[in-house]
CSV table of C-alpha atoms and ligand atoms in Angstrom, one decimal:
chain,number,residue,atom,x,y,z
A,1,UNK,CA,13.4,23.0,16.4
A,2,UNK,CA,11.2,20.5,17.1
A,3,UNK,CA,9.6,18.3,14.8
A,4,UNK,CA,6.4,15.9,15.2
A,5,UNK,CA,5.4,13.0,13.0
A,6,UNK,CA,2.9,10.6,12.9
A,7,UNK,CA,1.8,7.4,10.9
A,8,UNK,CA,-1.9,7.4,9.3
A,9,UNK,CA,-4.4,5.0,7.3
A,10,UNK,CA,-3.4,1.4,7.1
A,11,UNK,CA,-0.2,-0.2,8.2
A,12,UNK,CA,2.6,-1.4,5.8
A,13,UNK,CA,6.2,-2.6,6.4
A,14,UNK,CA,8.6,0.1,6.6
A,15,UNK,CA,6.4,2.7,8.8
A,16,UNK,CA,8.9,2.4,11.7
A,17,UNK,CA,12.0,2.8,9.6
A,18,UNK,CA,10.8,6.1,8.4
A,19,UNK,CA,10.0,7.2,12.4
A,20,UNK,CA,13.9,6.0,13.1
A,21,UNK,CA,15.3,7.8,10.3
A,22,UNK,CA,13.4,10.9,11.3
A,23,UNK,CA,14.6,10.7,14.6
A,24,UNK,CA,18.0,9.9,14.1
A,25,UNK,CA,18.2,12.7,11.3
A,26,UNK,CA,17.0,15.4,12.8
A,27,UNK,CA,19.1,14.5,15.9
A,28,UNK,CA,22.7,14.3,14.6
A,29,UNK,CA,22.0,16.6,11.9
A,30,UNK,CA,20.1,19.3,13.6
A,31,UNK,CA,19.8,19.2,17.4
A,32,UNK,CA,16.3,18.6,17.2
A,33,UNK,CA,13.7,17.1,19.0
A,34,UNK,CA,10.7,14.8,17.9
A,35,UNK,CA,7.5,14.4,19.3
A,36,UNK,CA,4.9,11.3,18.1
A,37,UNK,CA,1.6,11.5,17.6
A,38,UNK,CA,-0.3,8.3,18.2
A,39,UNK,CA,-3.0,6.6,16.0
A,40,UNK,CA,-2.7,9.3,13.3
A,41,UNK,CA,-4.7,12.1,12.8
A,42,UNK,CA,-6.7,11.0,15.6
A,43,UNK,CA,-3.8,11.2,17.7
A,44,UNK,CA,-3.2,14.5,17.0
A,45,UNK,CA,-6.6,15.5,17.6
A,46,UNK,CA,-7.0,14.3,20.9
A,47,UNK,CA,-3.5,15.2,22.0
A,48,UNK,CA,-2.1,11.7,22.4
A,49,UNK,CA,1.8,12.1,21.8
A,50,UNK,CA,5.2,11.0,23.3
A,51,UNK,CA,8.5,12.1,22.9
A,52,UNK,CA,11.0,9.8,20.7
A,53,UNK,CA,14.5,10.1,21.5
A,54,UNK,CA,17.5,8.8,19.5
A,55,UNK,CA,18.0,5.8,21.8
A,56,UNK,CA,18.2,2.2,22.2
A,57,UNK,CA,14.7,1.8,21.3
A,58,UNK,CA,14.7,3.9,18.3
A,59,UNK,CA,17.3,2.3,17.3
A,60,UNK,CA,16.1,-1.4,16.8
A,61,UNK,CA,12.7,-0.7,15.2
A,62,UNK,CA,14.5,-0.8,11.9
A,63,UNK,CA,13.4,-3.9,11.2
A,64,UNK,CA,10.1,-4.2,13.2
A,65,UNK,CA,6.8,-4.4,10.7
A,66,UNK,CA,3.5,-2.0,11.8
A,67,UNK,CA,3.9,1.2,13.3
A,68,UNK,CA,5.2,1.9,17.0
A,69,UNK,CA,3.4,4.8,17.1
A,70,UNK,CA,0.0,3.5,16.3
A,71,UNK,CA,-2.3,4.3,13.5
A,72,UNK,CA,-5.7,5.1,12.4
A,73,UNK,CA,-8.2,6.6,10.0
A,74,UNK,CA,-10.6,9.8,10.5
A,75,UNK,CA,-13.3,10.8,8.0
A,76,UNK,CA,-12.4,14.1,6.3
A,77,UNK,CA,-15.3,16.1,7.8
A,78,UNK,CA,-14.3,15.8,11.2
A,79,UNK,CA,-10.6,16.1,10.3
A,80,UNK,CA,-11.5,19.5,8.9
A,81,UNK,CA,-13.8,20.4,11.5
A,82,UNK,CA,-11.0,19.8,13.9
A,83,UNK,CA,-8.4,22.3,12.7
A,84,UNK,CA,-8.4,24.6,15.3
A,85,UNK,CA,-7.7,21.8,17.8
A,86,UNK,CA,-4.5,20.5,15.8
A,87,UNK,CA,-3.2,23.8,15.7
A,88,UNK,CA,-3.8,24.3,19.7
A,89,UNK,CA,-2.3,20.9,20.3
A,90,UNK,CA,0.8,21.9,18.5
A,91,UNK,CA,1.4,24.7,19.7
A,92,UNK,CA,0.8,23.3,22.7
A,93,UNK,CA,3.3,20.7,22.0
A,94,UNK,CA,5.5,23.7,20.5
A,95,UNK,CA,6.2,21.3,17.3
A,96,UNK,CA,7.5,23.8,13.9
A,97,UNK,CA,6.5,21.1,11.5
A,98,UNK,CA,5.1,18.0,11.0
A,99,UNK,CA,5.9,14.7,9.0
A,100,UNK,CA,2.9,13.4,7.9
A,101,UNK,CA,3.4,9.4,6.9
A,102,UNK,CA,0.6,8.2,5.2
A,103,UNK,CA,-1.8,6.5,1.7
A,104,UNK,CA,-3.5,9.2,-0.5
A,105,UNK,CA,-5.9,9.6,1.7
A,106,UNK,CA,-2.9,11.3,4.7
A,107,UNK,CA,-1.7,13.3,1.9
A,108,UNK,CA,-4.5,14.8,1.2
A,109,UNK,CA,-5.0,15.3,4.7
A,110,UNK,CA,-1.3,17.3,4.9
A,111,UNK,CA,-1.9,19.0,1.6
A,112,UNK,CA,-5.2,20.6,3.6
A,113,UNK,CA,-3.4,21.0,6.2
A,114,UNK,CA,-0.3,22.8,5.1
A,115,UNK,CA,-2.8,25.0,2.8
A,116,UNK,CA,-4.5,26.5,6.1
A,117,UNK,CA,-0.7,27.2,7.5
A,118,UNK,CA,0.2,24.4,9.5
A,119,UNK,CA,4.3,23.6,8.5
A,120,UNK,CA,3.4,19.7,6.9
A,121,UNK,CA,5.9,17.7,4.9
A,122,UNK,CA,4.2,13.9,3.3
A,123,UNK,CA,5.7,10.9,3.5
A,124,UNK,CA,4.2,8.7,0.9
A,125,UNK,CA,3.5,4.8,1.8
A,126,UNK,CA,1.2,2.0,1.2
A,127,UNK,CA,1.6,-1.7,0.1
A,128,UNK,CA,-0.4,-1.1,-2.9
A,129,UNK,CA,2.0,1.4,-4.5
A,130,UNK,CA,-0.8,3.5,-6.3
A,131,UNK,CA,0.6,6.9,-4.8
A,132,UNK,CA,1.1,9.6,-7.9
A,133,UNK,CA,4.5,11.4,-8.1
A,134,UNK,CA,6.7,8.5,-6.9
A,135,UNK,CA,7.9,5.6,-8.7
A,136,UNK,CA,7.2,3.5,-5.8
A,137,UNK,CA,6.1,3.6,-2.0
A,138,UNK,CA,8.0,1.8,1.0
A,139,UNK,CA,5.5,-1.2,1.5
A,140,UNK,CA,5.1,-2.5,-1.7
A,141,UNK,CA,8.2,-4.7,-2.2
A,142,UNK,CA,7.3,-6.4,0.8
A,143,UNK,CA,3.5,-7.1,-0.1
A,144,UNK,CA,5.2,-8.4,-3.5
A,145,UNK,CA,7.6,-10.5,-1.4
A,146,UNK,CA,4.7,-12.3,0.6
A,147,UNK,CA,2.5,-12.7,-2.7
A,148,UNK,CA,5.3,-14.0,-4.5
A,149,UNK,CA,6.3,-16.5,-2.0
A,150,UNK,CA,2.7,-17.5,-1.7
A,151,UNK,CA,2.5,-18.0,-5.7
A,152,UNK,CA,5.3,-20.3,-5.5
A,153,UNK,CA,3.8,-22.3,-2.6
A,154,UNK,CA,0.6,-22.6,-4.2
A,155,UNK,CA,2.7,-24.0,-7.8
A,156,UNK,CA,3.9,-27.3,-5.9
A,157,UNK,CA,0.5,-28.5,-4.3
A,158,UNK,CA,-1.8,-27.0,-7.5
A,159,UNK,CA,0.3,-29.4,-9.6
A,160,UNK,CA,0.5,-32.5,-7.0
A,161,UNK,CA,-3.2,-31.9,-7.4
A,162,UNK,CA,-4.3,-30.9,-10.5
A,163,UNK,CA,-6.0,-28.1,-9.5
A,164,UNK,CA,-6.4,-24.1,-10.3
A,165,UNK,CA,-5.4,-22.2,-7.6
A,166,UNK,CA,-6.9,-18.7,-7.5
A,167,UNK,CA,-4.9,-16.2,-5.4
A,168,UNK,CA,-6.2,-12.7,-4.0
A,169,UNK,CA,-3.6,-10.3,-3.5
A,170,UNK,CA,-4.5,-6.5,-1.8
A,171,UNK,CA,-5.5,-3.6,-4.5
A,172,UNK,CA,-8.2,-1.9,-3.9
A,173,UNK,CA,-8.1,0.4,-7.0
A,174,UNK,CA,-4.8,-0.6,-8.8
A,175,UNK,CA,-3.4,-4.1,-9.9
A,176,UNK,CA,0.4,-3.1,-8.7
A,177,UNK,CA,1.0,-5.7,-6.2
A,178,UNK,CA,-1.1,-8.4,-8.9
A,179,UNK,CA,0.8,-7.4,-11.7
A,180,UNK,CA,4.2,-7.9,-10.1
A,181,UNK,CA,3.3,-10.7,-8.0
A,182,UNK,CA,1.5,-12.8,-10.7
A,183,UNK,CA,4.7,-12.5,-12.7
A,184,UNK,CA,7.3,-13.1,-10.4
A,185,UNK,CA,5.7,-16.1,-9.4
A,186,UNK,CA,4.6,-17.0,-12.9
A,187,UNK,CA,0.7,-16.8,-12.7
A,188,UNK,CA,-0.6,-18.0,-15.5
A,189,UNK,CA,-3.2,-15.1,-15.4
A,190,UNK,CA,-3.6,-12.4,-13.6
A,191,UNK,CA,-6.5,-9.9,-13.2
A,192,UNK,CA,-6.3,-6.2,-12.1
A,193,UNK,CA,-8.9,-3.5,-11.2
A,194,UNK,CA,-7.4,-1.1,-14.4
A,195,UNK,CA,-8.7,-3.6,-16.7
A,196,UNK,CA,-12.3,-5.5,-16.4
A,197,UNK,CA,-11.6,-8.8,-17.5
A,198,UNK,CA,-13.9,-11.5,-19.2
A,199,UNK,CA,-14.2,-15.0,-17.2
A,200,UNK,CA,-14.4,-16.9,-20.7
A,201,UNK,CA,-11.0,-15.6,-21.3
A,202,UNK,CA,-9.4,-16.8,-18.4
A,203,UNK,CA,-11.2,-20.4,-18.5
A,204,UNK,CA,-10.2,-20.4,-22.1
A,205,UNK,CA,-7.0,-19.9,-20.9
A,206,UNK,CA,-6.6,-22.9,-18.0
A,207,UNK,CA,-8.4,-25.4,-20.5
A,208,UNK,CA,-5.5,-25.0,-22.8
A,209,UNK,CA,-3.8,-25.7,-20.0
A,210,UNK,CA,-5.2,-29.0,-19.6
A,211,UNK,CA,-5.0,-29.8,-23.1
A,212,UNK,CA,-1.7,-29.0,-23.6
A,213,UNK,CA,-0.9,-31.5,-20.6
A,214,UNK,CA,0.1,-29.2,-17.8
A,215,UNK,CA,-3.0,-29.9,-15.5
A,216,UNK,CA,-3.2,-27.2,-13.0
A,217,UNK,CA,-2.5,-23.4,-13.1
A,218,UNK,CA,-2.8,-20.0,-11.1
A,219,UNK,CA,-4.5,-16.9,-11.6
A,220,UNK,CA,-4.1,-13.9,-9.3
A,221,UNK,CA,-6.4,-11.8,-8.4
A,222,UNK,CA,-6.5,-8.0,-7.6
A,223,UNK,CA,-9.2,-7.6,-4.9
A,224,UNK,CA,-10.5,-4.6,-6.5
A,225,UNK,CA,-10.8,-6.7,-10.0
A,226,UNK,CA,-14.2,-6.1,-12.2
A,227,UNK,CA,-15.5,-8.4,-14.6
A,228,UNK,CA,-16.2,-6.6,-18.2
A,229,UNK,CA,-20.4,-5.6,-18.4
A,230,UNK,CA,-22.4,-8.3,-19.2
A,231,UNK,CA,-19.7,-11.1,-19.0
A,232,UNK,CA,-20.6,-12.5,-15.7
A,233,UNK,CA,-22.7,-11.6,-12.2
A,234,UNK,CA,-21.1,-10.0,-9.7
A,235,UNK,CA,-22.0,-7.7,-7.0
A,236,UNK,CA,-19.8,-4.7,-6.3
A,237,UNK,CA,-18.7,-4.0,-2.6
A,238,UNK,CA,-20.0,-0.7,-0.7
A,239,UNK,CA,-17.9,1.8,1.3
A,240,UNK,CA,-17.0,1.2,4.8
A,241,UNK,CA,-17.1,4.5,7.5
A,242,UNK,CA,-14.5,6.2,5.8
A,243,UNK,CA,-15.4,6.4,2.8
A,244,UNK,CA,-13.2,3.7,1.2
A,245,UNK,CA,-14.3,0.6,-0.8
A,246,UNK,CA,-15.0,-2.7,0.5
A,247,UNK,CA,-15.1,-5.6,-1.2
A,248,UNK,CA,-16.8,-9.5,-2.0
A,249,UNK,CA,-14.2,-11.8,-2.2
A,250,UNK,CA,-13.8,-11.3,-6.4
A,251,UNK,CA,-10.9,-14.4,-5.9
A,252,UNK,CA,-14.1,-16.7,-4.4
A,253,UNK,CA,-16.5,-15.9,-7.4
A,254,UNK,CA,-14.3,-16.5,-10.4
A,255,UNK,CA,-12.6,-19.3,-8.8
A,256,UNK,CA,-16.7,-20.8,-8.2
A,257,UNK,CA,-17.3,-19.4,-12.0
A,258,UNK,CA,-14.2,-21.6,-13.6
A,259,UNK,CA,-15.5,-25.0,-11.7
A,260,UNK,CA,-18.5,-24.1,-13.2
A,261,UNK,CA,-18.0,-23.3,-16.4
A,262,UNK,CA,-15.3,-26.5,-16.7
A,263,UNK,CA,-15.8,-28.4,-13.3
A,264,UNK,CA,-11.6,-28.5,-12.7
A,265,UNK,CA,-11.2,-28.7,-9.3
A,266,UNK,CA,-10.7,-24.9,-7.9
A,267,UNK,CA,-9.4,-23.5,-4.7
A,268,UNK,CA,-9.0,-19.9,-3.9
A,269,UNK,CA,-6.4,-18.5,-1.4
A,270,UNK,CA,-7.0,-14.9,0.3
A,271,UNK,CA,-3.8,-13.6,1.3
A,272,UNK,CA,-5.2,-10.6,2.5
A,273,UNK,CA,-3.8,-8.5,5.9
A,274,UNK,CA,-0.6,-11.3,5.6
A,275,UNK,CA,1.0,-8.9,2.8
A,276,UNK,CA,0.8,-5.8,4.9
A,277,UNK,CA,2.2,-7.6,8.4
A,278,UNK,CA,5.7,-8.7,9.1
A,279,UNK,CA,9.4,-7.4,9.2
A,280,UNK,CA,10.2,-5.4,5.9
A,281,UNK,CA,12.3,-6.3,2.9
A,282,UNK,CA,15.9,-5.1,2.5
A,283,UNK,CA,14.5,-2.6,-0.3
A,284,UNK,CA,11.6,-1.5,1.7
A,285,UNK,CA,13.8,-0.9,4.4
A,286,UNK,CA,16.5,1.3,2.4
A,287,UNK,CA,13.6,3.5,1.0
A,288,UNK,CA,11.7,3.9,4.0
A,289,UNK,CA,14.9,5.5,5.5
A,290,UNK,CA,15.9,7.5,3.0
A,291,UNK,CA,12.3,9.1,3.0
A,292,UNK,CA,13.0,9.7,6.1
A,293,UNK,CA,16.0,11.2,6.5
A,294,UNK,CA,15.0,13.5,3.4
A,295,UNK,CA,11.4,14.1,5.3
A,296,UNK,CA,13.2,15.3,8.7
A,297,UNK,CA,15.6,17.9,6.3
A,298,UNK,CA,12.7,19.1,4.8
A,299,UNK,CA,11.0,19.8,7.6
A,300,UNK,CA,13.8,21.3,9.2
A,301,UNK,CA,14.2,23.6,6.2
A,302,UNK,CA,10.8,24.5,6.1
A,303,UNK,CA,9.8,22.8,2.8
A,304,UNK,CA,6.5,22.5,4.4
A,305,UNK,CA,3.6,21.4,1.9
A,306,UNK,CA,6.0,19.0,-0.1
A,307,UNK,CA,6.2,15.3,-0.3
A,308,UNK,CA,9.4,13.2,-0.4
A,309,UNK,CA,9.1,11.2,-3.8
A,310,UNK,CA,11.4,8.6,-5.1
A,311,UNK,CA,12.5,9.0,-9.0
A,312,UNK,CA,15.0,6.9,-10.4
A,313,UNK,CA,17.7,6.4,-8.3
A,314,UNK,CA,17.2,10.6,-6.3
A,315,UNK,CA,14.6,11.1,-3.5
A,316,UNK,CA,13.5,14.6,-4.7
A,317,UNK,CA,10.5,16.5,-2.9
A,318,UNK,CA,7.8,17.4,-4.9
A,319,UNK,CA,4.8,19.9,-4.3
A,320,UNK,CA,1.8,17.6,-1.8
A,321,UNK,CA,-0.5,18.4,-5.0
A,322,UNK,CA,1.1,16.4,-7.6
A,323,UNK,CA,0.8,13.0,-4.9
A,324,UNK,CA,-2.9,13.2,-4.5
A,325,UNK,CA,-5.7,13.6,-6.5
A,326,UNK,CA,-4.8,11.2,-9.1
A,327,UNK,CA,-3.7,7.5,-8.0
A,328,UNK,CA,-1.0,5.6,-10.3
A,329,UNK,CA,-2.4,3.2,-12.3
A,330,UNK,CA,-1.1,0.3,-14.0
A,331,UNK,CA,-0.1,1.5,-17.4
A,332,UNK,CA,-1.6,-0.9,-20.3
A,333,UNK,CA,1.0,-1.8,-21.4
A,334,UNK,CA,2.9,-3.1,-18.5
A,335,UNK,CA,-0.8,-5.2,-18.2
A,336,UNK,CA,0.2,-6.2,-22.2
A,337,UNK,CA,3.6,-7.5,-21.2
A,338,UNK,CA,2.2,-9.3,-18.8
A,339,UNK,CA,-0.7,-10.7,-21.1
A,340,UNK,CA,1.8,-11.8,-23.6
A,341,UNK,CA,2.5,-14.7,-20.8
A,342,UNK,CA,-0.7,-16.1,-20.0
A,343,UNK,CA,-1.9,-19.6,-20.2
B,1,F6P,O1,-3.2,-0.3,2.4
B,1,F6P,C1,-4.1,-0.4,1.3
B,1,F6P,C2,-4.9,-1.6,1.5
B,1,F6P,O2,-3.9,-2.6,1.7
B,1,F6P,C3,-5.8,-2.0,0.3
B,1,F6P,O3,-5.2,-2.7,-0.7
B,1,F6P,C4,-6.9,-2.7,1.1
B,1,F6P,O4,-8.1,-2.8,0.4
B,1,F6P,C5,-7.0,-2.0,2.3
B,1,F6P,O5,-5.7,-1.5,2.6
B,1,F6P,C6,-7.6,-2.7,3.5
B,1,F6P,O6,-7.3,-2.0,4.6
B,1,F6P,P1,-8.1,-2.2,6.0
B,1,F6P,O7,-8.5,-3.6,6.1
B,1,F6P,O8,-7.2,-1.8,7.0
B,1,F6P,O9,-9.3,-1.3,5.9
């Protein structure tokens, strides 16, 4: 058989341990032969592949952040306009199936896909961790590693200082990487995009600070945070080509709004493309690799229109369906166990 895969939307750590383990799975396992698309979708559209071979190469990307293979986005009309290409090219290419590693966005994209016969098997990733139908994506420890690291940076000077230190950490539509960030590096608040929060809250909140004598403090920021109606101005973001949210620097406005309202001395920090570059975490690495191996099987077995899915301590496949659609949220009440140490 032979099997393609490619690696769509935006980059996160892990991508080229999933392309190894494909590679050296369906090698030793099977006999087959993978093909890679480059850049994503677009890749496949305009015929841009290469073979990968279980060698040398293959081999060491293990630990290499990005994507060897290239990615890139491609608004859903002309995706779906472009079927009959991306079943010429394959057949062309004479690839049986093919792993699509991707966001929501690429699953969707492979559910489609595998629903107008094309053999497709997901591969869910993304820093942010908001994919449904997994307990967590490849990406996302490491994007919680950075953030944390950068929360306890920001601890040491905030305090030599006394200053509040705003941080914005990636989310567009889910506080994942906030949530986990802001409490491993003990932020004294953190805001996510599930739950509009109210800027007198969080000043209330550092001026305690104050009083109480510890003169500094953090709050992290989701970048896709909203304040509550009515609580304070801010103007929303628009959508970029694609389709997808873009946003105006949330971390910059409340950090401006707290000097305001208490004229502390503020500084915000935008950690931004930092969390998504870079060599991936031990963890990251062991799940990325796993989806893989269980992506190439699938494939090989001709599970097409399923998604590899991590739940508990089993890599199980589930139907594309239940991983798009609906993104995972933060649940309130992992937000309220994170409330309960504020300030
Ligand atoms: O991968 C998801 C994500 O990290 C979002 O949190 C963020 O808003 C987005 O990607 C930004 O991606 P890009 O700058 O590549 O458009």
């Amino acid at each position: 058989m032979r099997l393609a895969v490619l690696t769509s939307g935006g980059d996160c750590p892990g991508l080229n341990a999933v392309i190894r383990a494909v590679v050296r799975t369906a090698s030793n396992e099977f006999g087959d032969t993978v093909v890679g698309y480059e850049d994503g979708w677009v890749g496949l559209m305009e015929d841009r592949r290469r073979d990968l071979y279980d060698d040398a190469e293959i081999d060491r990307i293990l630990l290499r952040g990005g994507t060897i293979l290239g990615t890139g986005r491609l608004h859903p009309d002309k995706f779906k306009a472009g079927l009959d290409t991306i079943k010429a090219n394959m057949a062309d290419a004479e690839v049986d199936a093919l792993i699509a590693i991707g966001g929501e966005g690429t699953l969707k994209g492979a559910k489609w896909l595998s629903d107008n016969g094309i053999p497709v098997v997901g591969v869910p990733k993304t820093i942010d961790n908001d994919v449904n139908a997994t307990d967590y994506t490849f990406g996302f420890d490491t994007a919680v590693s950075v953030a944390t690291d950068a929360i306890d940076r920001l601890h040491t000077t905030a305090e030599s200082h006394d200053r509040i230190l705003i941080v914005e950490v990636m989310g567009r539509h889910v506080g994942w990487i906030a949530l986990h960030a802001g409490m491993a590096g003990g932020a004294h608040y953190t805001v996510i995009p599930e739950v509009p929060f109210d800027i007198a809250d969080i000043t209330k909140a550092m001026e305690r600070r104050f009083q109480m004598g510890e003169k500094y403090g953090i709050v992290c920021v989701a970048e896709g945070a909203l304040p509550k109606e009515g609580t304070m101005d801010f103007e929303e973001g628009g959508v970029d080509q694609f389709g997808h949210q873009t946003f105006n620097g949330i971390g910059q406005v409340i950090g401006d709004e707290i000097k305001k309202r208490t004229g502390y001395d503020v500084r915000t920090t935008v950690l931004g493309h930092i969390q998504r570059g870079g060599t991936p975490t031990a963890y990251d690495r062991v799940l990325a690799t796993r989806y893989g191996t269980h992506a190439a099987r699938a494939a090989h077995n001709g599970q097409s229109g399923m998604c590899v899915a991590l739940h508990g301590e089993n890599i199980d496949l589930v139907p594309l369906e239940d991983a798009v659609g609906k993104l995972k949220v933060v649940p309130a009440k992992r937000y309220a166990n994170a409330q309960a140490l504020f300030g």
